[in-house]
């Protein structure tokens, strides 16, 4: 309950307004701004070292599947694995007593057409017991399937259907792998880089047939010349400048204890 209270201070009879919210009184005459707490947790070097040691521990336990351990965005632990190790690694993360990543946060994918294996499938898990999160990344192409993790995490059902619908990644042993976001009979996968912005078919209501009809997309427009030059091309050093990577690779051979 919020109410305004008028009070009198000392002998000068100064009036001010304060608000009472659940037993907390805030003086509105004080215009000094208090610093707000950060939206994200602060960088913790101790926590980062513990995650690095845990990443090395996973690499030592599963050397057949773990190809690289790294940090993204400073202190976000990532495990890069071979596609054949999806089920063993996920089972390890969920069931091992030192991990207990029992909460599947999301599954998504990234399309990089210039790579031989153009699709990167990303899993993120949360350990409520240890207040930590980990990201697992693997790769595939247009025709090679990935094992579904629904036997380990039942909640992965819809996530994998979304990845299949948007990117066309096939998941083996999925209980019901069909489209979930696009319409029936949709052609193509919208999140692929080679998917046209206009799509392949146009959906509209036909007043004569009194129903929804699908027709090939027709974009009638005049010839246009696009200027693709960029002002950055005038700086020759900008072309040769290497882009700094946001990843820090962890040495898997470090024999630190977890």
PDB file of C-alpha atoms in Angstrom:
ATOM      1  CA  UNK A   1       0.000   0.000   0.000  1.00  0.00           C
ATOM      2  CA  UNK A   2       1.335   3.396  -0.978  1.00  0.00           C
ATOM      3  CA  UNK A   3       0.282   6.553   0.791  1.00  0.00           C
ATOM      4  CA  UNK A   4       1.578  10.083   1.104  1.00  0.00           C
ATOM      5  CA  UNK A   5       2.465  11.295   4.531  1.00  0.00           C
ATOM      6  CA  UNK A   6       2.983  14.897   5.584  1.00  0.00           C
ATOM      7  CA  UNK A   7       5.371  15.390   8.432  1.00  0.00           C
ATOM      8  CA  UNK A   8       6.786  18.357  10.280  1.00  0.00           C
ATOM      9  CA  UNK A   9      10.512  18.652  10.938  1.00  0.00           C
ATOM     10  CA  UNK A  10      11.886  20.648  13.927  1.00  0.00           C
ATOM     11  CA  UNK A  11      10.913  24.176  14.668  1.00  0.00           C
ATOM     12  CA  UNK A  12      11.096  25.487  11.125  1.00  0.00           C
ATOM     13  CA  UNK A  13       7.857  23.676  10.281  1.00  0.00           C
ATOM     14  CA  UNK A  14       9.345  22.377   7.037  1.00  0.00           C
ATOM     15  CA  UNK A  15       6.929  20.115   5.228  1.00  0.00           C
ATOM     16  CA  UNK A  16       7.985  17.347   2.963  1.00  0.00           C
ATOM     17  CA  UNK A  17       6.351  14.385   1.298  1.00  0.00           C
ATOM     18  CA  UNK A  18       7.413  10.813   1.719  1.00  0.00           C
ATOM     19  CA  UNK A  19       6.006   7.587   0.361  1.00  0.00           C
ATOM     20  CA  UNK A  20       5.455   4.454   2.375  1.00  0.00           C
ATOM     21  CA  UNK A  21       5.728   1.196   0.446  1.00  0.00           C
ATOM     22  CA  UNK A  22       5.529  -2.037   2.393  1.00  0.00           C
ATOM     23  CA  UNK A  23       6.998  -0.419   5.481  1.00  0.00           C
ATOM     24  CA  UNK A  24       9.801   1.456   3.669  1.00  0.00           C
ATOM     25  CA  UNK A  25       9.888   5.267   3.934  1.00  0.00           C
ATOM     26  CA  UNK A  26      11.592   7.229   1.146  1.00  0.00           C
ATOM     27  CA  UNK A  27      12.267  10.948   1.488  1.00  0.00           C
ATOM     28  CA  UNK A  28      11.309  12.623  -1.806  1.00  0.00           C
ATOM     29  CA  UNK A  29      13.064  15.888  -0.913  1.00  0.00           C
ATOM     30  CA  UNK A  30      16.453  14.218  -1.323  1.00  0.00           C
ATOM     31  CA  UNK A  31      17.314  14.694  -5.004  1.00  0.00           C
ATOM     32  CA  UNK A  32      20.602  12.799  -4.809  1.00  0.00           C
ATOM     33  CA  UNK A  33      20.544   9.862  -7.222  1.00  0.00           C
ATOM     34  CA  UNK A  34      21.581   6.538  -5.797  1.00  0.00           C
ATOM     35  CA  UNK A  35      23.542   4.185  -8.063  1.00  0.00           C
ATOM     36  CA  UNK A  36      21.404   1.363  -9.386  1.00  0.00           C
ATOM     37  CA  UNK A  37      22.637  -2.210  -9.145  1.00  0.00           C
ATOM     38  CA  UNK A  38      23.951  -3.639 -12.433  1.00  0.00           C
ATOM     39  CA  UNK A  39      21.547  -5.633 -14.574  1.00  0.00           C
ATOM     40  CA  UNK A  40      24.070  -8.461 -15.003  1.00  0.00           C
ATOM     41  CA  UNK A  41      26.336 -10.097 -12.493  1.00  0.00           C
ATOM     42  CA  UNK A  42      29.774  -8.598 -12.064  1.00  0.00           C
ATOM     43  CA  UNK A  43      32.856 -10.249 -13.483  1.00  0.00           C
ATOM     44  CA  UNK A  44      34.238 -12.691 -10.923  1.00  0.00           C
ATOM     45  CA  UNK A  45      37.778 -13.943 -11.471  1.00  0.00           C
ATOM     46  CA  UNK A  46      37.405 -16.730  -8.900  1.00  0.00           C
ATOM     47  CA  UNK A  47      34.241 -18.036 -10.555  1.00  0.00           C
ATOM     48  CA  UNK A  48      35.925 -17.829 -13.954  1.00  0.00           C
ATOM     49  CA  UNK A  49      38.851 -19.941 -12.739  1.00  0.00           C
ATOM     50  CA  UNK A  50      36.477 -22.550 -11.337  1.00  0.00           C
ATOM     51  CA  UNK A  51      34.622 -22.740 -14.652  1.00  0.00           C
ATOM     52  CA  UNK A  52      37.927 -23.059 -16.513  1.00  0.00           C
ATOM     53  CA  UNK A  53      38.985 -25.942 -14.278  1.00  0.00           C
ATOM     54  CA  UNK A  54      35.603 -27.582 -14.777  1.00  0.00           C
ATOM     55  CA  UNK A  55      35.951 -27.224 -18.551  1.00  0.00           C
ATOM     56  CA  UNK A  56      39.341 -28.947 -18.389  1.00  0.00           C
ATOM     57  CA  UNK A  57      37.798 -31.671 -16.256  1.00  0.00           C
ATOM     58  CA  UNK A  58      35.104 -32.329 -18.874  1.00  0.00           C
ATOM     59  CA  UNK A  59      37.746 -32.461 -21.610  1.00  0.00           C
ATOM     60  CA  UNK A  60      39.739 -35.017 -19.607  1.00  0.00           C
ATOM     61  CA  UNK A  61      36.657 -37.144 -18.899  1.00  0.00           C
ATOM     62  CA  UNK A  62      35.397 -37.076 -22.502  1.00  0.00           C
ATOM     63  CA  UNK A  63      38.510 -36.661 -24.677  1.00  0.00           C
ATOM     64  CA  UNK A  64      36.885 -38.539 -27.562  1.00  0.00           C
ATOM     65  CA  UNK A  65      34.150 -35.941 -28.008  1.00  0.00           C
ATOM     66  CA  UNK A  66      35.403 -32.608 -26.598  1.00  0.00           C
ATOM     67  CA  UNK A  67      37.394 -30.766 -29.257  1.00  0.00           C
ATOM     68  CA  UNK A  68      37.821 -27.387 -27.590  1.00  0.00           C
ATOM     69  CA  UNK A  69      37.002 -25.557 -24.363  1.00  0.00           C
ATOM     70  CA  UNK A  70      36.714 -21.775 -24.412  1.00  0.00           C
ATOM     71  CA  UNK A  71      35.244 -18.692 -22.811  1.00  0.00           C
ATOM     72  CA  UNK A  72      32.844 -16.427 -24.717  1.00  0.00           C
ATOM     73  CA  UNK A  73      32.110 -12.821 -23.726  1.00  0.00           C
ATOM     74  CA  UNK A  74      34.611 -12.977 -20.882  1.00  0.00           C
ATOM     75  CA  UNK A  75      33.307 -15.695 -18.583  1.00  0.00           C
ATOM     76  CA  UNK A  76      30.719 -17.822 -20.426  1.00  0.00           C
ATOM     77  CA  UNK A  77      32.001 -21.396 -20.604  1.00  0.00           C
ATOM     78  CA  UNK A  78      31.594 -23.162 -23.951  1.00  0.00           C
ATOM     79  CA  UNK A  79      32.350 -26.754 -24.919  1.00  0.00           C
ATOM     80  CA  UNK A  80      32.879 -27.520 -28.623  1.00  0.00           C
ATOM     81  CA  UNK A  81      32.148 -31.189 -29.331  1.00  0.00           C
ATOM     82  CA  UNK A  82      32.002 -33.662 -32.201  1.00  0.00           C
ATOM     83  CA  UNK A  83      28.454 -34.370 -33.482  1.00  0.00           C
ATOM     84  CA  UNK A  84      28.713 -38.003 -32.394  1.00  0.00           C
ATOM     85  CA  UNK A  85      29.185 -36.900 -28.788  1.00  0.00           C
ATOM     86  CA  UNK A  86      25.922 -35.038 -28.279  1.00  0.00           C
ATOM     87  CA  UNK A  87      24.213 -37.745 -26.204  1.00  0.00           C
ATOM     88  CA  UNK A  88      27.293 -38.745 -24.120  1.00  0.00           C
ATOM     89  CA  UNK A  89      28.213 -35.141 -23.313  1.00  0.00           C
ATOM     90  CA  UNK A  90      24.656 -34.074 -22.466  1.00  0.00           C
ATOM     91  CA  UNK A  91      24.163 -37.173 -20.305  1.00  0.00           C
ATOM     92  CA  UNK A  92      27.432 -36.435 -18.505  1.00  0.00           C
ATOM     93  CA  UNK A  93      26.472 -32.809 -17.833  1.00  0.00           C
ATOM     94  CA  UNK A  94      23.082 -33.779 -16.468  1.00  0.00           C
ATOM     95  CA  UNK A  95      24.022 -36.791 -14.357  1.00  0.00           C
ATOM     96  CA  UNK A  96      27.545 -36.175 -13.093  1.00  0.00           C
ATOM     97  CA  UNK A  97      27.656 -35.191  -9.417  1.00  0.00           C
ATOM     98  CA  UNK A  98      30.092 -32.324 -10.110  1.00  0.00           C
ATOM     99  CA  UNK A  99      27.932 -30.896 -12.914  1.00  0.00           C
ATOM    100  CA  UNK A 100      24.194 -31.376 -12.354  1.00  0.00           C
ATOM    101  CA  UNK A 101      23.159 -29.237 -15.323  1.00  0.00           C
ATOM    102  CA  UNK A 102      19.576 -30.408 -15.035  1.00  0.00           C
ATOM    103  CA  UNK A 103      17.907 -27.417 -16.699  1.00  0.00           C
ATOM    104  CA  UNK A 104      17.890 -27.048 -20.490  1.00  0.00           C
ATOM    105  CA  UNK A 105      17.838 -23.323 -21.204  1.00  0.00           C
ATOM    106  CA  UNK A 106      17.501 -23.360 -25.001  1.00  0.00           C
ATOM    107  CA  UNK A 107      18.592 -24.950 -28.279  1.00  0.00           C
ATOM    108  CA  UNK A 108      19.313 -22.839 -31.328  1.00  0.00           C
ATOM    109  CA  UNK A 109      21.448 -22.872 -34.464  1.00  0.00           C
ATOM    110  CA  UNK A 110      23.680 -20.601 -36.539  1.00  0.00           C
ATOM    111  CA  UNK A 111      24.048 -20.746 -40.313  1.00  0.00           C
ATOM    112  CA  UNK A 112      27.500 -19.965 -41.739  1.00  0.00           C
ATOM    113  CA  UNK A 113      27.351 -20.892 -45.459  1.00  0.00           C
ATOM    114  CA  UNK A 114      31.108 -20.460 -45.974  1.00  0.00           C
ATOM    115  CA  UNK A 115      31.880 -23.413 -43.704  1.00  0.00           C
ATOM    116  CA  UNK A 116      31.958 -27.024 -44.826  1.00  0.00           C
ATOM    117  CA  UNK A 117      29.564 -27.856 -41.986  1.00  0.00           C
ATOM    118  CA  UNK A 118      27.445 -24.751 -42.304  1.00  0.00           C
ATOM    119  CA  UNK A 119      25.145 -25.282 -39.321  1.00  0.00           C
ATOM    120  CA  UNK A 120      26.259 -24.848 -35.742  1.00  0.00           C
ATOM    121  CA  UNK A 121      23.826 -26.257 -33.175  1.00  0.00           C
ATOM    122  CA  UNK A 122      24.017 -24.605 -29.748  1.00  0.00           C
ATOM    123  CA  UNK A 123      22.725 -25.998 -26.439  1.00  0.00           C
ATOM    124  CA  UNK A 124      22.714 -24.064 -23.172  1.00  0.00           C
ATOM    125  CA  UNK A 125      22.251 -25.704 -19.765  1.00  0.00           C
ATOM    126  CA  UNK A 126      21.882 -24.331 -16.238  1.00  0.00           C
ATOM    127  CA  UNK A 127      23.009 -25.953 -12.998  1.00  0.00           C
ATOM    128  CA  UNK A 128      20.730 -24.748 -10.228  1.00  0.00           C
ATOM    129  CA  UNK A 129      22.782 -26.685  -7.676  1.00  0.00           C
ATOM    130  CA  UNK A 130      26.015 -24.827  -8.501  1.00  0.00           C
ATOM    131  CA  UNK A 131      24.483 -21.605  -9.906  1.00  0.00           C
ATOM    132  CA  UNK A 132      26.339 -21.987 -13.206  1.00  0.00           C
ATOM    133  CA  UNK A 133      25.619 -22.306 -16.896  1.00  0.00           C
ATOM    134  CA  UNK A 134      27.406 -23.945 -19.794  1.00  0.00           C
ATOM    135  CA  UNK A 135      27.025 -23.795 -23.563  1.00  0.00           C
ATOM    136  CA  UNK A 136      27.616 -26.822 -25.798  1.00  0.00           C
ATOM    137  CA  UNK A 137      28.240 -26.307 -29.518  1.00  0.00           C
ATOM    138  CA  UNK A 138      28.444 -28.839 -32.314  1.00  0.00           C
ATOM    139  CA  UNK A 139      28.173 -28.764 -36.104  1.00  0.00           C
ATOM    140  CA  UNK A 140      26.518 -30.447 -39.079  1.00  0.00           C
ATOM    141  CA  UNK A 141      25.581 -29.872 -42.721  1.00  0.00           C
ATOM    142  CA  UNK A 142      22.384 -30.033 -44.773  1.00  0.00           C
ATOM    143  CA  UNK A 143      22.194 -33.832 -44.959  1.00  0.00           C
ATOM    144  CA  UNK A 144      23.918 -35.123 -41.806  1.00  0.00           C
ATOM    145  CA  UNK A 145      21.516 -35.614 -38.875  1.00  0.00           C
ATOM    146  CA  UNK A 146      22.227 -35.006 -35.189  1.00  0.00           C
ATOM    147  CA  UNK A 147      20.997 -37.213 -32.381  1.00  0.00           C
ATOM    148  CA  UNK A 148      17.983 -35.833 -30.542  1.00  0.00           C
ATOM    149  CA  UNK A 149      18.502 -35.216 -26.823  1.00  0.00           C
ATOM    150  CA  UNK A 150      14.831 -35.791 -26.006  1.00  0.00           C
ATOM    151  CA  UNK A 151      15.691 -39.114 -24.287  1.00  0.00           C
ATOM    152  CA  UNK A 152      17.809 -37.086 -21.832  1.00  0.00           C
ATOM    153  CA  UNK A 153      15.831 -33.813 -21.741  1.00  0.00           C
ATOM    154  CA  UNK A 154      12.169 -34.279 -22.616  1.00  0.00           C
ATOM    155  CA  UNK A 155      11.773 -30.520 -22.901  1.00  0.00           C
ATOM    156  CA  UNK A 156      14.061 -30.462 -25.942  1.00  0.00           C
ATOM    157  CA  UNK A 157      11.133 -31.611 -28.101  1.00  0.00           C
ATOM    158  CA  UNK A 158       9.896 -28.202 -29.217  1.00  0.00           C
ATOM    159  CA  UNK A 159      13.365 -26.625 -29.312  1.00  0.00           C
ATOM    160  CA  UNK A 160      14.543 -29.222 -31.823  1.00  0.00           C
ATOM    161  CA  UNK A 161      11.386 -28.781 -33.870  1.00  0.00           C
ATOM    162  CA  UNK A 162      12.080 -25.042 -34.062  1.00  0.00           C
ATOM    163  CA  UNK A 163      15.657 -25.645 -35.235  1.00  0.00           C
ATOM    164  CA  UNK A 164      14.380 -28.104 -37.839  1.00  0.00           C
ATOM    165  CA  UNK A 165      11.696 -25.676 -39.013  1.00  0.00           C
ATOM    166  CA  UNK A 166      13.965 -22.625 -39.256  1.00  0.00           C
ATOM    167  CA  UNK A 167      17.238 -24.236 -40.390  1.00  0.00           C
ATOM    168  CA  UNK A 168      16.393 -27.695 -41.704  1.00  0.00           C
ATOM    169  CA  UNK A 169      18.669 -29.554 -39.272  1.00  0.00           C
ATOM    170  CA  UNK A 170      17.439 -33.138 -38.895  1.00  0.00           C
ATOM    171  CA  UNK A 171      17.377 -34.769 -35.441  1.00  0.00           C
ATOM    172  CA  UNK A 172      17.504 -38.547 -35.264  1.00  0.00           C
ATOM    173  CA  UNK A 173      15.148 -40.397 -32.902  1.00  0.00           C
ATOM    174  CA  UNK A 174      12.951 -37.357 -32.339  1.00  0.00           C
ATOM    175  CA  UNK A 175       9.422 -38.424 -31.324  1.00  0.00           C
ATOM    176  CA  UNK A 176       7.608 -35.929 -33.585  1.00  0.00           C
ATOM    177  CA  UNK A 177       9.940 -33.955 -35.850  1.00  0.00           C
ATOM    178  CA  UNK A 178       7.683 -31.659 -37.885  1.00  0.00           C
ATOM    179  CA  UNK A 179       7.305 -27.932 -38.431  1.00  0.00           C
ATOM    180  CA  UNK A 180       6.151 -25.877 -35.478  1.00  0.00           C
ATOM    181  CA  UNK A 181       6.396 -22.181 -36.463  1.00  0.00           C
ATOM    182  CA  UNK A 182       5.665 -22.011 -40.190  1.00  0.00           C
ATOM    183  CA  UNK A 183       2.443 -22.876 -41.991  1.00  0.00           C
ATOM    184  CA  UNK A 184       1.490 -26.245 -43.467  1.00  0.00           C
ATOM    185  CA  UNK A 185       3.162 -26.865 -46.803  1.00  0.00           C
ATOM    186  CA  UNK A 186       5.773 -24.141 -46.234  1.00  0.00           C
ATOM    187  CA  UNK A 187       8.699 -24.364 -48.624  1.00  0.00           C
ATOM    188  CA  UNK A 188      12.256 -23.844 -47.385  1.00  0.00           C
ATOM    189  CA  UNK A 189      13.740 -22.848 -44.039  1.00  0.00           C
ATOM    190  CA  UNK A 190      13.529 -19.109 -43.265  1.00  0.00           C
ATOM    191  CA  UNK A 191      16.661 -18.705 -41.099  1.00  0.00           C
ATOM    192  CA  UNK A 192      19.036 -20.047 -43.708  1.00  0.00           C
ATOM    193  CA  UNK A 193      21.231 -17.364 -45.215  1.00  0.00           C
ATOM    194  CA  UNK A 194      20.288 -18.421 -48.747  1.00  0.00           C
ATOM    195  CA  UNK A 195      16.549 -18.139 -48.106  1.00  0.00           C
ATOM    196  CA  UNK A 196      15.078 -15.223 -50.134  1.00  0.00           C
ATOM    197  CA  UNK A 197      13.621 -12.350 -48.133  1.00  0.00           C
ATOM    198  CA  UNK A 198      10.436 -12.463 -50.206  1.00  0.00           C
ATOM    199  CA  UNK A 199      10.002 -16.203 -49.731  1.00  0.00           C
ATOM    200  CA  UNK A 200       8.893 -18.607 -52.436  1.00  0.00           C
ATOM    201  CA  UNK A 201       5.109 -18.373 -52.114  1.00  0.00           C
ATOM    202  CA  UNK A 202       2.612 -15.641 -51.361  1.00  0.00           C
ATOM    203  CA  UNK A 203      -0.312 -16.320 -49.045  1.00  0.00           C
ATOM    204  CA  UNK A 204      -3.454 -14.274 -49.587  1.00  0.00           C
ATOM    205  CA  UNK A 205      -7.217 -14.483 -49.255  1.00  0.00           C
ATOM    206  CA  UNK A 206      -9.105 -14.959 -52.518  1.00  0.00           C
ATOM    207  CA  UNK A 207     -12.560 -13.301 -52.287  1.00  0.00           C
ATOM    208  CA  UNK A 208     -13.845 -15.317 -55.262  1.00  0.00           C
ATOM    209  CA  UNK A 209     -12.802 -18.682 -53.896  1.00  0.00           C
ATOM    210  CA  UNK A 210     -13.450 -17.484 -50.345  1.00  0.00           C
ATOM    211  CA  UNK A 211     -10.379 -19.208 -48.986  1.00  0.00           C
ATOM    212  CA  UNK A 212      -6.644 -18.798 -48.477  1.00  0.00           C
ATOM    213  CA  UNK A 213      -4.579 -19.483 -51.600  1.00  0.00           C
ATOM    214  CA  UNK A 214      -0.857 -20.002 -52.181  1.00  0.00           C
ATOM    215  CA  UNK A 215       0.731 -18.397 -55.242  1.00  0.00           C
ATOM    216  CA  UNK A 216       4.317 -17.974 -56.458  1.00  0.00           C
ATOM    217  CA  UNK A 217       5.769 -14.674 -55.321  1.00  0.00           C
ATOM    218  CA  UNK A 218       5.740 -11.948 -57.964  1.00  0.00           C
ATOM    219  CA  UNK A 219       7.805  -8.830 -57.355  1.00  0.00           C
ATOM    220  CA  UNK A 220       7.379  -6.467 -60.307  1.00  0.00           C
ATOM    221  CA  UNK A 221       9.793  -3.547 -60.040  1.00  0.00           C
ATOM    222  CA  UNK A 222      11.949  -1.426 -62.295  1.00  0.00           C
ATOM    223  CA  UNK A 223      15.640  -2.063 -62.751  1.00  0.00           C
ATOM    224  CA  UNK A 224      17.607  -0.569 -59.883  1.00  0.00           C
ATOM    225  CA  UNK A 225      21.327  -0.163 -59.442  1.00  0.00           C
ATOM    226  CA  UNK A 226      22.537  -0.551 -55.897  1.00  0.00           C
ATOM    227  CA  UNK A 227      25.610   1.316 -54.712  1.00  0.00           C
ATOM    228  CA  UNK A 228      27.477  -1.121 -52.495  1.00  0.00           C
ATOM    229  CA  UNK A 229      30.458   1.115 -51.755  1.00  0.00           C
ATOM    230  CA  UNK A 230      31.201   1.862 -48.137  1.00  0.00           C
ATOM    231  CA  UNK A 231      33.035   4.890 -46.724  1.00  0.00           C
ATOM    232  CA  UNK A 232      35.353   2.518 -44.863  1.00  0.00           C
ATOM    233  CA  UNK A 233      36.911   1.445 -48.165  1.00  0.00           C
ATOM    234  CA  UNK A 234      38.804   4.748 -48.235  1.00  0.00           C
ATOM    235  CA  UNK A 235      40.908   3.584 -45.296  1.00  0.00           C
ATOM    236  CA  UNK A 236      43.372   0.948 -46.607  1.00  0.00           C
ATOM    237  CA  UNK A 237      44.426  -0.131 -43.125  1.00  0.00           C
ATOM    238  CA  UNK A 238      40.843  -0.965 -42.265  1.00  0.00           C
ATOM    239  CA  UNK A 239      40.807  -3.792 -44.832  1.00  0.00           C
ATOM    240  CA  UNK A 240      43.890  -5.440 -43.404  1.00  0.00           C
ATOM    241  CA  UNK A 241      42.885  -5.018 -39.789  1.00  0.00           C
ATOM    242  CA  UNK A 242      42.099  -8.367 -38.148  1.00  0.00           C
ATOM    243  CA  UNK A 243      38.934  -8.518 -36.106  1.00  0.00           C
ATOM    244  CA  UNK A 244      39.635  -9.364 -32.468  1.00  0.00           C
ATOM    245  CA  UNK A 245      38.012 -12.617 -31.438  1.00  0.00           C
ATOM    246  CA  UNK A 246      35.587 -12.598 -28.524  1.00  0.00           C
ATOM    247  CA  UNK A 247      36.652 -16.101 -27.464  1.00  0.00           C
ATOM    248  CA  UNK A 248      39.398 -17.205 -25.111  1.00  0.00           C
ATOM    249  CA  UNK A 249      40.513 -20.799 -25.631  1.00  0.00           C
ATOM    250  CA  UNK A 250      41.270 -22.783 -22.477  1.00  0.00           C
ATOM    251  CA  UNK A 251      44.264 -25.120 -22.472  1.00  0.00           C
ATOM    252  CA  UNK A 252      42.873 -28.623 -21.943  1.00  0.00           C
ATOM    253  CA  UNK A 253      46.242 -29.993 -20.796  1.00  0.00           C
ATOM    254  CA  UNK A 254      46.430 -27.857 -17.651  1.00  0.00           C
ATOM    255  CA  UNK A 255      46.425 -30.294 -14.728  1.00  0.00           C
ATOM    256  CA  UNK A 256      44.515 -28.141 -12.273  1.00  0.00           C
ATOM    257  CA  UNK A 257      42.107 -29.699  -9.846  1.00  0.00           C
ATOM    258  CA  UNK A 258      38.406 -28.973 -10.011  1.00  0.00           C
TER     259      UNK A 258
END
